[in-house]
mmCIF file of N, CA and C in Angstrom:
data_model
loop_
_atom_site.group_PDB
_atom_site.id
_atom_site.type_symbol
_atom_site.label_atom_id
_atom_site.label_comp_id
_atom_site.label_asym_id
_atom_site.label_seq_id
_atom_site.Cartn_x
_atom_site.Cartn_y
_atom_site.Cartn_z
ATOM 1 N N MET A 29 30.026 -27.124 31.505
ATOM 2 C CA MET A 29 29.234 -26.466 30.484
ATOM 3 C C MET A 29 27.741 -26.651 30.769
ATOM 4 N N LYS A 30 27.354 -27.866 31.190
ATOM 5 C CA LYS A 30 25.944 -28.111 31.501
ATOM 6 C C LYS A 30 25.486 -27.226 32.651
ATOM 7 N N LYS A 31 26.369 -27.024 33.621
ATOM 8 C CA LYS A 31 26.036 -26.204 34.776
ATOM 9 C C LYS A 31 25.761 -24.762 34.339
ATOM 10 N N ILE A 32 26.584 -24.241 33.449
ATOM 11 C CA ILE A 32 26.392 -22.875 32.952
ATOM 12 C C ILE A 32 25.086 -22.775 32.186
ATOM 13 N N ASN A 33 24.792 -23.777 31.353
ATOM 14 C CA ASN A 33 23.526 -23.767 30.608
ATOM 15 C C ASN A 33 22.333 -23.792 31.551
ATOM 16 N N LEU A 34 22.423 -24.582 32.624
ATOM 17 C CA LEU A 34 21.335 -24.638 33.602
ATOM 18 C C LEU A 34 21.155 -23.289 34.297
ATOM 19 N N ILE A 35 22.264 -22.632 34.600
ATOM 20 C CA ILE A 35 22.191 -21.311 35.229
ATOM 21 C C ILE A 35 21.514 -20.325 34.292
ATOM 22 N N ILE A 36 21.890 -20.339 33.028
ATOM 23 C CA ILE A 36 21.283 -19.442 32.038
ATOM 24 C C ILE A 36 19.791 -19.709 31.933
ATOM 25 N N ILE A 37 19.420 -20.957 31.833
ATOM 26 C CA ILE A 37 17.992 -21.306 31.722
ATOM 27 C C ILE A 37 17.254 -20.846 32.972
ATOM 28 N N PHE A 38 17.828 -21.073 34.139
ATOM 29 C CA PHE A 38 17.190 -20.636 35.385
ATOM 30 C C PHE A 38 16.998 -19.129 35.405
ATOM 31 N N LEU A 39 18.042 -18.395 35.025
ATOM 32 C CA LEU A 39 17.939 -16.934 35.034
ATOM 33 C C LEU A 39 16.899 -16.443 34.041
ATOM 34 N N LEU A 40 16.851 -17.030 32.855
ATOM 35 C CA LEU A 40 15.864 -16.607 31.860
ATOM 36 C C LEU A 40 14.447 -16.949 32.311
ATOM 37 N N ILE A 41 14.271 -18.107 32.924
ATOM 38 C CA ILE A 41 12.947 -18.469 33.447
ATOM 39 C C ILE A 41 12.568 -17.520 34.582
ATOM 40 N N SER A 42 13.531 -17.186 35.422
ATOM 41 C CA SER A 42 13.260 -16.234 36.507
ATOM 42 C C SER A 42 12.804 -14.901 35.943
ATOM 43 N N LEU A 43 13.487 -14.459 34.887
ATOM 44 C CA LEU A 43 13.097 -13.189 34.256
ATOM 45 C C LEU A 43 11.693 -13.285 33.679
ATOM 46 N N ALA A 44 11.386 -14.393 33.037
ATOM 47 C CA ALA A 44 10.056 -14.553 32.444
ATOM 48 C C ALA A 44 8.987 -14.582 33.529
ATOM 49 N N THR A 45 9.255 -15.298 34.598
ATOM 50 C CA THR A 45 8.305 -15.373 35.699
ATOM 51 C C THR A 45 8.143 -14.010 36.357
ATOM 52 N N TYR A 46 9.234 -13.354 36.596
ATOM 53 C CA TYR A 46 9.182 -12.035 37.207
ATOM 54 C C TYR A 46 8.441 -11.067 36.291
ATOM 55 N N GLY A 47 8.658 -11.208 35.001
ATOM 56 C CA GLY A 47 8.016 -10.334 34.031
ATOM 57 C C GLY A 47 6.518 -10.519 33.950
ATOM 58 N N GLN A 48 5.977 -11.588 34.513
ATOM 59 C CA GLN A 48 4.538 -11.837 34.463
ATOM 60 C C GLN A 48 3.781 -11.051 35.520
ATOM 61 N N ARG A 49 4.470 -10.326 36.344
ATOM 62 C CA ARG A 49 3.795 -9.496 37.337
ATOM 63 C C ARG A 49 3.039 -8.396 36.615
ATOM 64 N N PRO A 50 1.873 -8.054 37.112
ATOM 65 C CA PRO A 50 1.029 -7.078 36.431
ATOM 66 C C PRO A 50 1.655 -5.707 36.246
ATOM 67 N N GLU A 51 2.516 -5.275 37.146
ATOM 68 C CA GLU A 51 3.051 -3.925 37.020
ATOM 69 C C GLU A 51 4.060 -3.785 35.885
ATOM 70 N N ARG A 52 4.402 -4.888 35.233
ATOM 71 C CA ARG A 52 5.268 -4.870 34.056
ATOM 72 C C ARG A 52 6.670 -4.306 34.309
ATOM 73 N N SER A 53 7.120 -4.345 35.533
ATOM 74 C CA SER A 53 8.484 -3.908 35.781
ATOM 75 C C SER A 53 9.388 -5.135 35.705
ATOM 76 N N TYR A 54 10.660 -4.906 35.687
ATOM 77 C CA TYR A 54 11.597 -6.018 35.658
ATOM 78 C C TYR A 54 12.744 -5.722 36.603
ATOM 79 N N ASP A 55 13.411 -6.752 37.009
ATOM 80 C CA ASP A 55 14.528 -6.633 37.921
ATOM 81 C C ASP A 55 15.804 -6.481 37.085
ATOM 82 N N ARG A 56 16.353 -5.281 37.094
ATOM 83 C CA ARG A 56 17.543 -4.989 36.294
ATOM 84 C C ARG A 56 18.707 -5.913 36.666
ATOM 85 N N GLU A 57 18.836 -6.220 37.956
ATOM 86 C CA GLU A 57 19.926 -7.103 38.378
ATOM 87 C C GLU A 57 19.795 -8.490 37.763
ATOM 88 N N LYS A 58 18.577 -9.031 37.766
ATOM 89 C CA LYS A 58 18.369 -10.359 37.175
ATOM 90 C C LYS A 58 18.632 -10.318 35.678
ATOM 91 N N LEU A 59 18.189 -9.265 35.041
ATOM 92 C CA LEU A 59 18.418 -9.131 33.602
ATOM 93 C C LEU A 59 19.913 -9.095 33.301
ATOM 94 N N GLU A 60 20.651 -8.301 34.050
ATOM 95 C CA GLU A 60 22.091 -8.204 33.816
ATOM 96 C C GLU A 60 22.809 -9.505 34.167
ATOM 97 N N SER A 61 22.344 -10.187 35.209
ATOM 98 C CA SER A 61 22.942 -11.488 35.552
ATOM 99 C C SER A 61 22.717 -12.491 34.430
ATOM 100 N N ALA A 62 21.520 -12.467 33.857
ATOM 101 C CA ALA A 62 21.225 -13.368 32.745
ATOM 102 C C ALA A 62 22.083 -13.020 31.536
ATOM 103 N N ARG A 63 22.251 -11.720 31.273
ATOM 104 C CA ARG A 63 23.088 -11.292 30.144
ATOM 105 C C ARG A 63 24.534 -11.747 30.345
ATOM 106 N N VAL A 64 25.051 -11.560 31.550
ATOM 107 C CA VAL A 64 26.428 -11.967 31.850
ATOM 108 C C VAL A 64 26.589 -13.469 31.639
ATOM 109 N N ALA A 65 25.668 -14.248 32.170
ATOM 110 C CA ALA A 65 25.755 -15.706 32.024
ATOM 111 C C ALA A 65 25.652 -16.106 30.557
ATOM 112 N N PHE A 66 24.722 -15.485 29.829
ATOM 113 C CA PHE A 66 24.510 -15.816 28.422
ATOM 114 C C PHE A 66 25.762 -15.513 27.598
ATOM 115 N N ILE A 67 26.295 -14.308 27.747
ATOM 116 C CA ILE A 67 27.482 -13.909 26.972
ATOM 117 C C ILE A 67 28.689 -14.738 27.386
ATOM 118 N N THR A 68 28.874 -14.911 28.688
ATOM 119 C CA THR A 68 30.015 -15.696 29.188
ATOM 120 C C THR A 68 29.998 -17.090 28.586
ATOM 121 N N ASN A 69 28.834 -17.711 28.561
ATOM 122 C CA ASN A 69 28.695 -19.057 28.019
ATOM 123 C C ASN A 69 28.915 -19.069 26.507
ATOM 124 N N ARG A 70 28.266 -18.173 25.805
ATOM 125 C CA ARG A 70 28.299 -18.207 24.338
ATOM 126 C C ARG A 70 29.654 -17.869 23.733
ATOM 127 N N ILE A 71 30.409 -16.974 24.375
ATOM 128 C CA ILE A 71 31.738 -16.687 23.805
ATOM 129 C C ILE A 71 32.835 -17.414 24.585
ATOM 130 N N ASP A 72 32.402 -18.271 25.516
ATOM 131 C CA ASP A 72 33.309 -19.122 26.275
ATOM 132 C C ASP A 72 34.404 -18.320 26.994
ATOM 133 N N LEU A 73 33.960 -17.355 27.800
ATOM 134 C CA LEU A 73 34.908 -16.546 28.576
ATOM 135 C C LEU A 73 35.496 -17.373 29.707
ATOM 136 N N LYS A 74 36.777 -17.336 29.834
ATOM 137 C CA LYS A 74 37.460 -17.964 30.961
ATOM 138 C C LYS A 74 37.406 -16.988 32.138
ATOM 139 N N PRO A 75 37.481 -17.484 33.379
ATOM 140 C CA PRO A 75 37.385 -16.595 34.555
ATOM 141 C C PRO A 75 38.367 -15.421 34.521
ATOM 142 N N GLU A 76 39.599 -15.683 34.104
ATOM 143 C CA GLU A 76 40.595 -14.604 34.062
ATOM 144 C C GLU A 76 40.263 -13.577 32.973
ATOM 145 N N GLN A 77 39.627 -14.021 31.896
ATOM 146 C CA GLN A 77 39.188 -13.094 30.847
ATOM 147 C C GLN A 77 37.995 -12.274 31.348
ATOM 148 N N ALA A 78 37.054 -12.958 31.976
ATOM 149 C CA ALA A 78 35.833 -12.296 32.451
ATOM 150 C C ALA A 78 36.155 -11.174 33.431
ATOM 151 N N GLU A 79 37.128 -11.405 34.273
ATOM 152 C CA GLU A 79 37.519 -10.407 35.269
ATOM 153 C C GLU A 79 37.921 -9.082 34.618
ATOM 154 N N LYS A 80 38.561 -9.147 33.469
ATOM 155 C CA LYS A 80 39.003 -7.932 32.766
ATOM 156 C C LYS A 80 37.970 -7.464 31.735
ATOM 157 N N PHE A 81 37.244 -8.408 31.167
ATOM 158 C CA PHE A 81 36.291 -8.100 30.106
ATOM 159 C C PHE A 81 35.088 -7.304 30.603
ATOM 160 N N TRP A 82 34.455 -7.764 31.687
ATOM 161 C CA TRP A 82 33.191 -7.168 32.110
ATOM 162 C C TRP A 82 33.269 -5.697 32.473
ATOM 163 N N PRO A 83 34.317 -5.230 33.144
ATOM 164 C CA PRO A 83 34.383 -3.779 33.389
ATOM 165 C C PRO A 83 34.453 -2.975 32.084
ATOM 166 N N LEU A 84 35.216 -3.463 31.111
ATOM 167 C CA LEU A 84 35.299 -2.784 29.812
ATOM 168 C C LEU A 84 33.950 -2.809 29.094
ATOM 169 N N TYR A 85 33.325 -3.958 29.098
ATOM 170 C CA TYR A 85 32.036 -4.122 28.433
ATOM 171 C C TYR A 85 30.969 -3.225 29.069
ATOM 172 N N ASN A 86 30.903 -3.229 30.390
ATOM 173 C CA ASN A 86 29.899 -2.424 31.085
ATOM 174 C C ASN A 86 30.100 -0.932 30.840
ATOM 175 N N GLN A 87 31.330 -0.510 30.839
ATOM 176 C CA GLN A 87 31.629 0.901 30.563
ATOM 177 C C GLN A 87 31.208 1.264 29.134
ATOM 178 N N TYR A 88 31.520 0.399 28.187
ATOM 179 C CA TYR A 88 31.135 0.620 26.795
ATOM 180 C C TYR A 88 29.615 0.676 26.657
ATOM 181 N N GLN A 89 28.921 -0.280 27.281
ATOM 182 C CA GLN A 89 27.455 -0.327 27.187
ATOM 183 C C GLN A 89 26.812 0.926 27.780
ATOM 184 N N GLU A 90 27.368 1.411 28.865
ATOM 185 C CA GLU A 90 26.831 2.619 29.497
ATOM 186 C C GLU A 90 26.977 3.822 28.561
ATOM 187 N N LYS A 91 28.161 3.982 27.981
ATOM 188 C CA LYS A 91 28.388 5.090 27.044
ATOM 189 C C LYS A 91 27.506 4.939 25.809
ATOM 190 N N ARG A 92 27.388 3.715 25.323
ATOM 191 C CA ARG A 92 26.575 3.458 24.132
ATOM 192 C C ARG A 92 25.106 3.785 24.398
ATOM 193 N N SER A 93 24.637 3.410 25.551
ATOM 194 C CA SER A 93 23.248 3.681 25.925
ATOM 195 C C SER A 93 22.975 5.187 25.960
ATOM 196 N N LYS A 94 23.897 5.942 26.526
ATOM 197 C CA LYS A 94 23.745 7.401 26.572
ATOM 198 C C LYS A 94 23.700 7.989 25.165
ATOM 199 N N MET A 95 24.571 7.496 24.294
ATOM 200 C CA MET A 95 24.584 8.005 22.922
ATOM 201 C C MET A 95 23.296 7.633 22.178
ATOM 202 N N MET A 96 22.787 6.432 22.432
ATOM 203 C CA MET A 96 21.525 6.028 21.803
ATOM 204 C C MET A 96 20.381 6.921 22.279
ATOM 205 N N ASP A 97 20.398 7.291 23.554
ATOM 206 C CA ASP A 97 19.389 8.215 24.081
ATOM 207 C C ASP A 97 19.479 9.569 23.382
ATOM 208 N N GLU A 98 20.698 10.034 23.145
ATOM 209 C CA GLU A 98 20.894 11.311 22.457
ATOM 210 C C GLU A 98 20.372 11.241 21.017
ATOM 211 N N ILE A 99 20.632 10.137 20.350
ATOM 212 C CA ILE A 99 20.143 9.966 18.979
ATOM 213 C C ILE A 99 18.621 9.889 18.974
ATOM 214 N N SER A 100 18.051 9.195 19.945
ATOM 215 C CA SER A 100 16.587 9.117 20.045
ATOM 216 C C SER A 100 15.988 10.503 20.247
ATOM 217 N N SER A 101 16.647 11.299 21.043
ATOM 218 C CA SER A 101 16.181 12.664 21.275
ATOM 219 C C SER A 101 16.196 13.466 19.971
ATOM 220 N N LEU A 102 17.256 13.306 19.195
ATOM 221 C CA LEU A 102 17.327 13.981 17.897
ATOM 222 C C LEU A 102 16.206 13.492 16.975
ATOM 223 N N ASN A 103 15.935 12.207 17.016
ATOM 224 C CA ASN A 103 14.865 11.649 16.176
ATOM 225 C C ASN A 103 13.502 12.201 16.581
ATOM 226 N N ARG A 104 13.290 12.364 17.879
ATOM 227 C CA ARG A 104 12.017 12.942 18.335
ATOM 228 C C ARG A 104 11.878 14.382 17.860
ATOM 229 N N LYS A 105 12.978 15.143 17.901
ATOM 230 C CA LYS A 105 12.936 16.524 17.403
ATOM 231 C C LYS A 105 12.583 16.543 15.922
ATOM 232 N N ALA A 106 13.076 15.557 15.183
ATOM 233 C CA ALA A 106 12.829 15.494 13.742
ATOM 234 C C ALA A 106 11.354 15.242 13.437
ATOM 235 N N ASN A 107 10.620 14.707 14.392
ATOM 236 C CA ASN A 107 9.201 14.421 14.190
ATOM 237 C C ASN A 107 8.298 15.582 14.593
ATOM 238 N N THR A 108 8.895 16.720 14.843
ATOM 239 C CA THR A 108 8.126 17.923 15.154
ATOM 240 C C THR A 108 8.255 18.882 13.969
ATOM 241 N N PRO A 109 7.367 19.839 13.864
ATOM 242 C CA PRO A 109 7.490 20.811 12.760
ATOM 243 C C PRO A 109 8.785 21.625 12.882
ATOM 244 N N ILE A 110 9.639 21.486 11.890
ATOM 245 C CA ILE A 110 10.917 22.212 11.879
ATOM 246 C C ILE A 110 11.185 22.738 10.479
ATOM 247 N N SER A 111 12.062 23.722 10.410
ATOM 248 C CA SER A 111 12.433 24.306 9.121
ATOM 249 C C SER A 111 13.460 23.419 8.428
ATOM 250 N N ASP A 112 13.716 23.704 7.168
ATOM 251 C CA ASP A 112 14.732 22.943 6.421
ATOM 252 C C ASP A 112 16.116 23.113 7.044
ATOM 253 N N SER A 113 16.428 24.315 7.497
ATOM 254 C CA SER A 113 17.753 24.525 8.097
ATOM 255 C C SER A 113 17.877 23.750 9.413
ATOM 256 N N GLU A 114 16.802 23.697 10.204
ATOM 257 C CA GLU A 114 16.824 22.915 11.439
ATOM 258 C C GLU A 114 16.940 21.423 11.126
ATOM 259 N N ALA A 115 16.248 20.994 10.079
ATOM 260 C CA ALA A 115 16.324 19.587 9.669
ATOM 261 C C ALA A 115 17.740 19.237 9.227
ATOM 262 N N ARG A 116 18.370 20.129 8.480
ATOM 263 C CA ARG A 116 19.748 19.909 8.016
ATOM 264 C C ARG A 116 20.675 19.787 9.216
ATOM 265 N N GLU A 117 20.463 20.641 10.208
ATOM 266 C CA GLU A 117 21.275 20.611 11.423
ATOM 267 C C GLU A 117 21.072 19.293 12.173
ATOM 268 N N LEU A 118 19.823 18.824 12.261
ATOM 269 C CA LEU A 118 19.544 17.549 12.932
ATOM 270 C C LEU A 118 20.216 16.382 12.218
ATOM 271 N N VAL A 119 20.168 16.394 10.891
ATOM 272 C CA VAL A 119 20.823 15.336 10.110
ATOM 273 C C VAL A 119 22.319 15.316 10.434
ATOM 274 N N ASN A 120 22.933 16.494 10.445
ATOM 275 C CA ASN A 120 24.374 16.569 10.734
ATOM 276 C C ASN A 120 24.681 16.131 12.161
ATOM 277 N N GLU A 121 23.831 16.529 13.120
ATOM 278 C CA GLU A 121 24.033 16.103 14.505
ATOM 279 C C GLU A 121 23.910 14.591 14.640
ATOM 280 N N ARG A 122 22.904 14.020 13.979
ATOM 281 C CA ARG A 122 22.711 12.569 14.059
ATOM 282 C C ARG A 122 23.900 11.832 13.433
ATOM 283 N N LEU A 123 24.364 12.290 12.292
ATOM 284 C CA LEU A 123 25.520 11.651 11.658
ATOM 285 C C LEU A 123 26.774 11.765 12.526
ATOM 286 N N THR A 124 26.926 12.904 13.180
ATOM 287 C CA THR A 124 28.061 13.086 14.092
ATOM 288 C C THR A 124 27.973 12.091 15.245
ATOM 289 N N LYS A 125 26.778 11.948 15.831
ATOM 290 C CA LYS A 125 26.593 10.994 16.935
ATOM 291 C C LYS A 125 26.855 9.569 16.467
ATOM 292 N N GLN A 126 26.366 9.227 15.288
ATOM 293 C CA GLN A 126 26.583 7.882 14.763
ATOM 294 C C GLN A 126 28.065 7.626 14.527
ATOM 295 N N GLN A 127 28.794 8.623 14.048
ATOM 296 C CA GLN A 127 30.234 8.471 13.839
ATOM 297 C C GLN A 127 30.942 8.299 15.190
ATOM 298 N N GLN A 128 30.505 9.058 16.191
ATOM 299 C CA GLN A 128 31.082 8.921 17.526
ATOM 300 C C GLN A 128 30.849 7.510 18.069
ATOM 301 N N MET A 129 29.651 6.977 17.819
ATOM 302 C CA MET A 129 29.366 5.610 18.264
ATOM 303 C C MET A 129 30.265 4.600 17.556
ATOM 304 N N LEU A 130 30.447 4.791 16.268
ATOM 305 C CA LEU A 130 31.318 3.890 15.511
ATOM 306 C C LEU A 130 32.750 3.973 16.032
ATOM 307 N N ASP A 131 33.236 5.188 16.276
ATOM 308 C CA ASP A 131 34.589 5.365 16.806
ATOM 309 C C ASP A 131 34.723 4.711 18.175
ATOM 310 N N MET A 132 33.680 4.863 18.997
ATOM 311 C CA MET A 132 33.681 4.260 20.324
ATOM 312 C C MET A 132 33.712 2.731 20.215
ATOM 313 N N GLU A 133 32.948 2.176 19.273
ATOM 314 C CA GLU A 133 32.941 0.725 19.095
ATOM 315 C C GLU A 133 34.302 0.223 18.606
ATOM 316 N N LYS A 134 34.929 0.960 17.704
ATOM 317 C CA LYS A 134 36.268 0.571 17.236
ATOM 318 C C LYS A 134 37.257 0.532 18.400
ATOM 319 N N LYS A 135 37.198 1.559 19.238
ATOM 320 C CA LYS A 135 38.093 1.628 20.397
ATOM 321 C C LYS A 135 37.819 0.456 21.344
ATOM 322 N N PHE A 136 36.554 0.200 21.603
ATOM 323 C CA PHE A 136 36.176 -0.908 22.486
ATOM 324 C C PHE A 136 36.683 -2.237 21.938
ATOM 325 N N MET A 137 36.466 -2.470 20.653
ATOM 326 C CA MET A 137 36.892 -3.742 20.062
ATOM 327 C C MET A 137 38.413 -3.903 20.132
ATOM 328 N N THR A 138 39.135 -2.822 19.965
ATOM 329 C CA THR A 138 40.597 -2.867 20.082
ATOM 330 C C THR A 138 40.998 -3.202 21.520
ATOM 331 N N GLU A 139 40.341 -2.552 22.474
ATOM 332 C CA GLU A 139 40.662 -2.787 23.885
ATOM 333 C C GLU A 139 40.353 -4.214 24.321
ATOM 334 N N ILE A 140 39.193 -4.732 23.925
ATOM 335 C CA ILE A 140 38.850 -6.069 24.420
ATOM 336 C C ILE A 140 39.667 -7.172 23.761
ATOM 337 N N GLN A 141 40.231 -6.892 22.592
ATOM 338 C CA GLN A 141 41.063 -7.912 21.963
ATOM 339 C C GLN A 141 42.396 -8.080 22.681
ATOM 340 N N ASP A 142 42.681 -7.179 23.627
ATOM 341 C CA ASP A 142 43.823 -7.371 24.520
ATOM 342 C C ASP A 142 43.443 -8.285 25.682
ATOM 343 N N VAL A 143 42.120 -8.520 25.847
ATOM 344 C CA VAL A 143 41.613 -9.298 26.973
ATOM 345 C C VAL A 143 41.064 -10.647 26.511
ATOM 346 N N ILE A 144 40.345 -10.647 25.400
ATOM 347 C CA ILE A 144 39.776 -11.873 24.842
ATOM 348 C C ILE A 144 40.311 -12.053 23.434
ATOM 349 N N SER A 145 40.127 -13.240 22.889
ATOM 350 C CA SER A 145 40.639 -13.513 21.543
ATOM 351 C C SER A 145 39.801 -12.773 20.504
ATOM 352 N N SER A 146 40.367 -12.618 19.331
ATOM 353 C CA SER A 146 39.642 -11.961 18.234
ATOM 354 C C SER A 146 38.414 -12.761 17.837
ATOM 355 N N SER A 147 38.490 -14.088 17.901
ATOM 356 C CA SER A 147 37.323 -14.902 17.549
ATOM 357 C C SER A 147 36.211 -14.726 18.590
ATOM 358 N N GLN A 148 36.557 -14.532 19.844
ATOM 359 C CA GLN A 148 35.551 -14.240 20.863
ATOM 360 C C GLN A 148 34.958 -12.848 20.630
ATOM 361 N N ALA A 149 35.814 -11.904 20.305
ATOM 362 C CA ALA A 149 35.369 -10.520 20.091
ATOM 363 C C ALA A 149 34.409 -10.424 18.911
ATOM 364 N N VAL A 150 34.692 -11.158 17.859
ATOM 365 C CA VAL A 150 33.844 -11.079 16.663
ATOM 366 C C VAL A 150 32.461 -11.687 16.927
ATOM 367 N N LYS A 151 32.372 -12.614 17.860
ATOM 368 C CA LYS A 151 31.091 -13.239 18.195
ATOM 369 C C LYS A 151 30.225 -12.349 19.082
ATOM 370 N N LEU A 152 30.844 -11.398 19.750
ATOM 371 C CA LEU A 152 30.155 -10.625 20.781
ATOM 372 C C LEU A 152 28.901 -9.920 20.281
ATOM 373 N N HIS A 153 28.977 -9.263 19.162
ATOM 374 C CA HIS A 153 27.813 -8.521 18.646
ATOM 375 C C HIS A 153 26.638 -9.457 18.390
ATOM 376 N N ASP A 154 26.908 -10.574 17.745
ATOM 377 C CA ASP A 154 25.836 -11.519 17.431
ATOM 378 C C ASP A 154 25.254 -12.143 18.705
ATOM 379 N N VAL A 155 26.095 -12.435 19.658
ATOM 380 C CA VAL A 155 25.627 -13.019 20.916
ATOM 381 C C VAL A 155 24.722 -12.026 21.651
ATOM 382 N N ASN A 156 25.092 -10.765 21.624
ATOM 383 C CA ASN A 156 24.244 -9.728 22.223
ATOM 384 C C ASN A 156 22.876 -9.706 21.562
ATOM 385 N N ARG A 157 22.850 -9.796 20.249
ATOM 386 C CA ARG A 157 21.588 -9.802 19.502
ATOM 387 C C ARG A 157 20.767 -11.051 19.833
ATOM 388 N N GLN A 158 21.442 -12.186 19.968
ATOM 389 C CA GLN A 158 20.741 -13.418 20.326
ATOM 390 C C GLN A 158 20.054 -13.281 21.685
ATOM 391 N N PHE A 159 20.753 -12.680 22.630
ATOM 392 C CA PHE A 159 20.180 -12.486 23.962
ATOM 393 C C PHE A 159 18.943 -11.585 23.876
ATOM 394 N N THR A 160 19.058 -10.498 23.150
ATOM 395 C CA THR A 160 17.930 -9.575 22.997
ATOM 396 C C THR A 160 16.756 -10.272 22.322
ATOM 397 N N ARG A 161 17.035 -11.055 21.274
ATOM 398 C CA ARG A 161 15.966 -11.793 20.580
ATOM 399 C C ARG A 161 15.286 -12.780 21.514
ATOM 400 N N GLN A 162 16.078 -13.454 22.330
ATOM 401 C CA GLN A 162 15.527 -14.438 23.258
ATOM 402 C C GLN A 162 14.601 -13.741 24.270
ATOM 403 N N LEU A 163 15.010 -12.600 24.787
ATOM 404 C CA LEU A 163 14.152 -11.846 25.704
ATOM 405 C C LEU A 163 12.876 -11.403 25.001
ATOM 406 N N TYR A 164 13.013 -10.950 23.769
ATOM 407 C CA TYR A 164 11.859 -10.506 22.993
ATOM 408 C C TYR A 164 10.873 -11.656 22.793
ATOM 409 N N ARG A 165 11.398 -12.826 22.425
ATOM 410 C CA ARG A 165 10.533 -14.002 22.219
ATOM 411 C C ARG A 165 9.818 -14.392 23.506
ATOM 412 N N MET A 166 10.545 -14.354 24.619
ATOM 413 C CA MET A 166 9.936 -14.689 25.897
ATOM 414 C C MET A 166 8.815 -13.698 26.217
ATOM 415 N N ASN A 167 9.059 -12.431 25.954
ATOM 416 C CA ASN A 167 8.054 -11.399 26.209
ATOM 417 C C ASN A 167 6.850 -11.574 25.289
ATOM 418 N N GLN A 168 7.077 -11.910 24.033
ATOM 419 C CA GLN A 168 5.986 -12.137 23.084
ATOM 420 C C GLN A 168 5.129 -13.312 23.543
ATOM 421 N N GLY A 169 5.758 -14.369 23.969
ATOM 422 C CA GLY A 169 5.029 -15.545 24.443
ATOM 423 C C GLY A 169 4.205 -15.218 25.674
ATOM 424 N N ARG A 170 4.778 -14.437 26.547
ATOM 425 C CA ARG A 170 4.061 -14.029 27.753
ATOM 426 C C ARG A 170 2.853 -13.169 27.388
ATOM 427 N N ASN A 171 3.035 -12.248 26.441
ATOM 428 C CA ASN A 171 1.930 -11.378 26.033
ATOM 429 C C ASN A 171 0.802 -12.181 25.385
ATOM 430 N N ARG A 172 1.149 -13.146 24.571
ATOM 431 C CA ARG A 172 0.111 -13.984 23.954
ATOM 432 C C ARG A 172 -0.650 -14.757 25.019
ATOM 433 N N GLY A 173 0.070 -15.265 26.004
ATOM 434 C CA GLY A 173 -0.556 -16.014 27.088
ATOM 435 C C GLY A 173 -1.485 -15.142 27.918
ATOM 436 N N GLU A 174 -1.082 -13.901 28.141
ATOM 437 C CA GLU A 174 -1.926 -12.996 28.920
ATOM 438 C C GLU A 174 -3.200 -12.646 28.164
ATOM 439 N N GLY A 175 -3.096 -12.573 26.838
ATOM 440 C CA GLY A 175 -4.253 -12.225 26.022
ATOM 441 C C GLY A 175 -5.354 -13.267 26.129
ATOM 442 N N ARG A 176 -4.975 -14.534 26.314
ATOM 443 C CA ARG A 176 -5.965 -15.606 26.414
ATOM 444 C C ARG A 176 -6.689 -15.577 27.748
ATOM 445 N N ASN A 177 -6.037 -15.064 28.771
ATOM 446 C CA ASN A 177 -6.634 -15.067 30.105
ATOM 447 C C ASN A 177 -7.604 -13.929 30.335
ATOM 448 N N LYS A 178 -7.719 -13.001 29.423
ATOM 449 C CA LYS A 178 -8.589 -11.840 29.627
ATOM 450 C C LYS A 178 -10.001 -12.115 29.257
#
């Protein structure tokens, strides 16, 4: 367990250090490696579970990301001058996309419970949020530090 925690800390520090480059780009591979280590550790995935879990998770995340992009696109359209009928159509499209996302999440949760325990599955959403918050905090700290050096 200590070894996994050290790996997670190393990966997060690597991301923070890499993120300090002026061009503000990040290494997607390092980010995903850190996410894998963080989630694996926090929900205590066993190697045999991880082998089946990660392909399902990655496929779900890819589909979810595409749907979020579609919803963002609808939101951008809503911020332009449109008629009431166009606005009504956008509302219906957004609700349809949100329902599709919910249906997709239900399917994913059903599928992964064949691979991991229900208690692991229920922790997954919160663990994902924790990882995102941790990255956000690291980025905020880096931004504050950069502000002092100017």
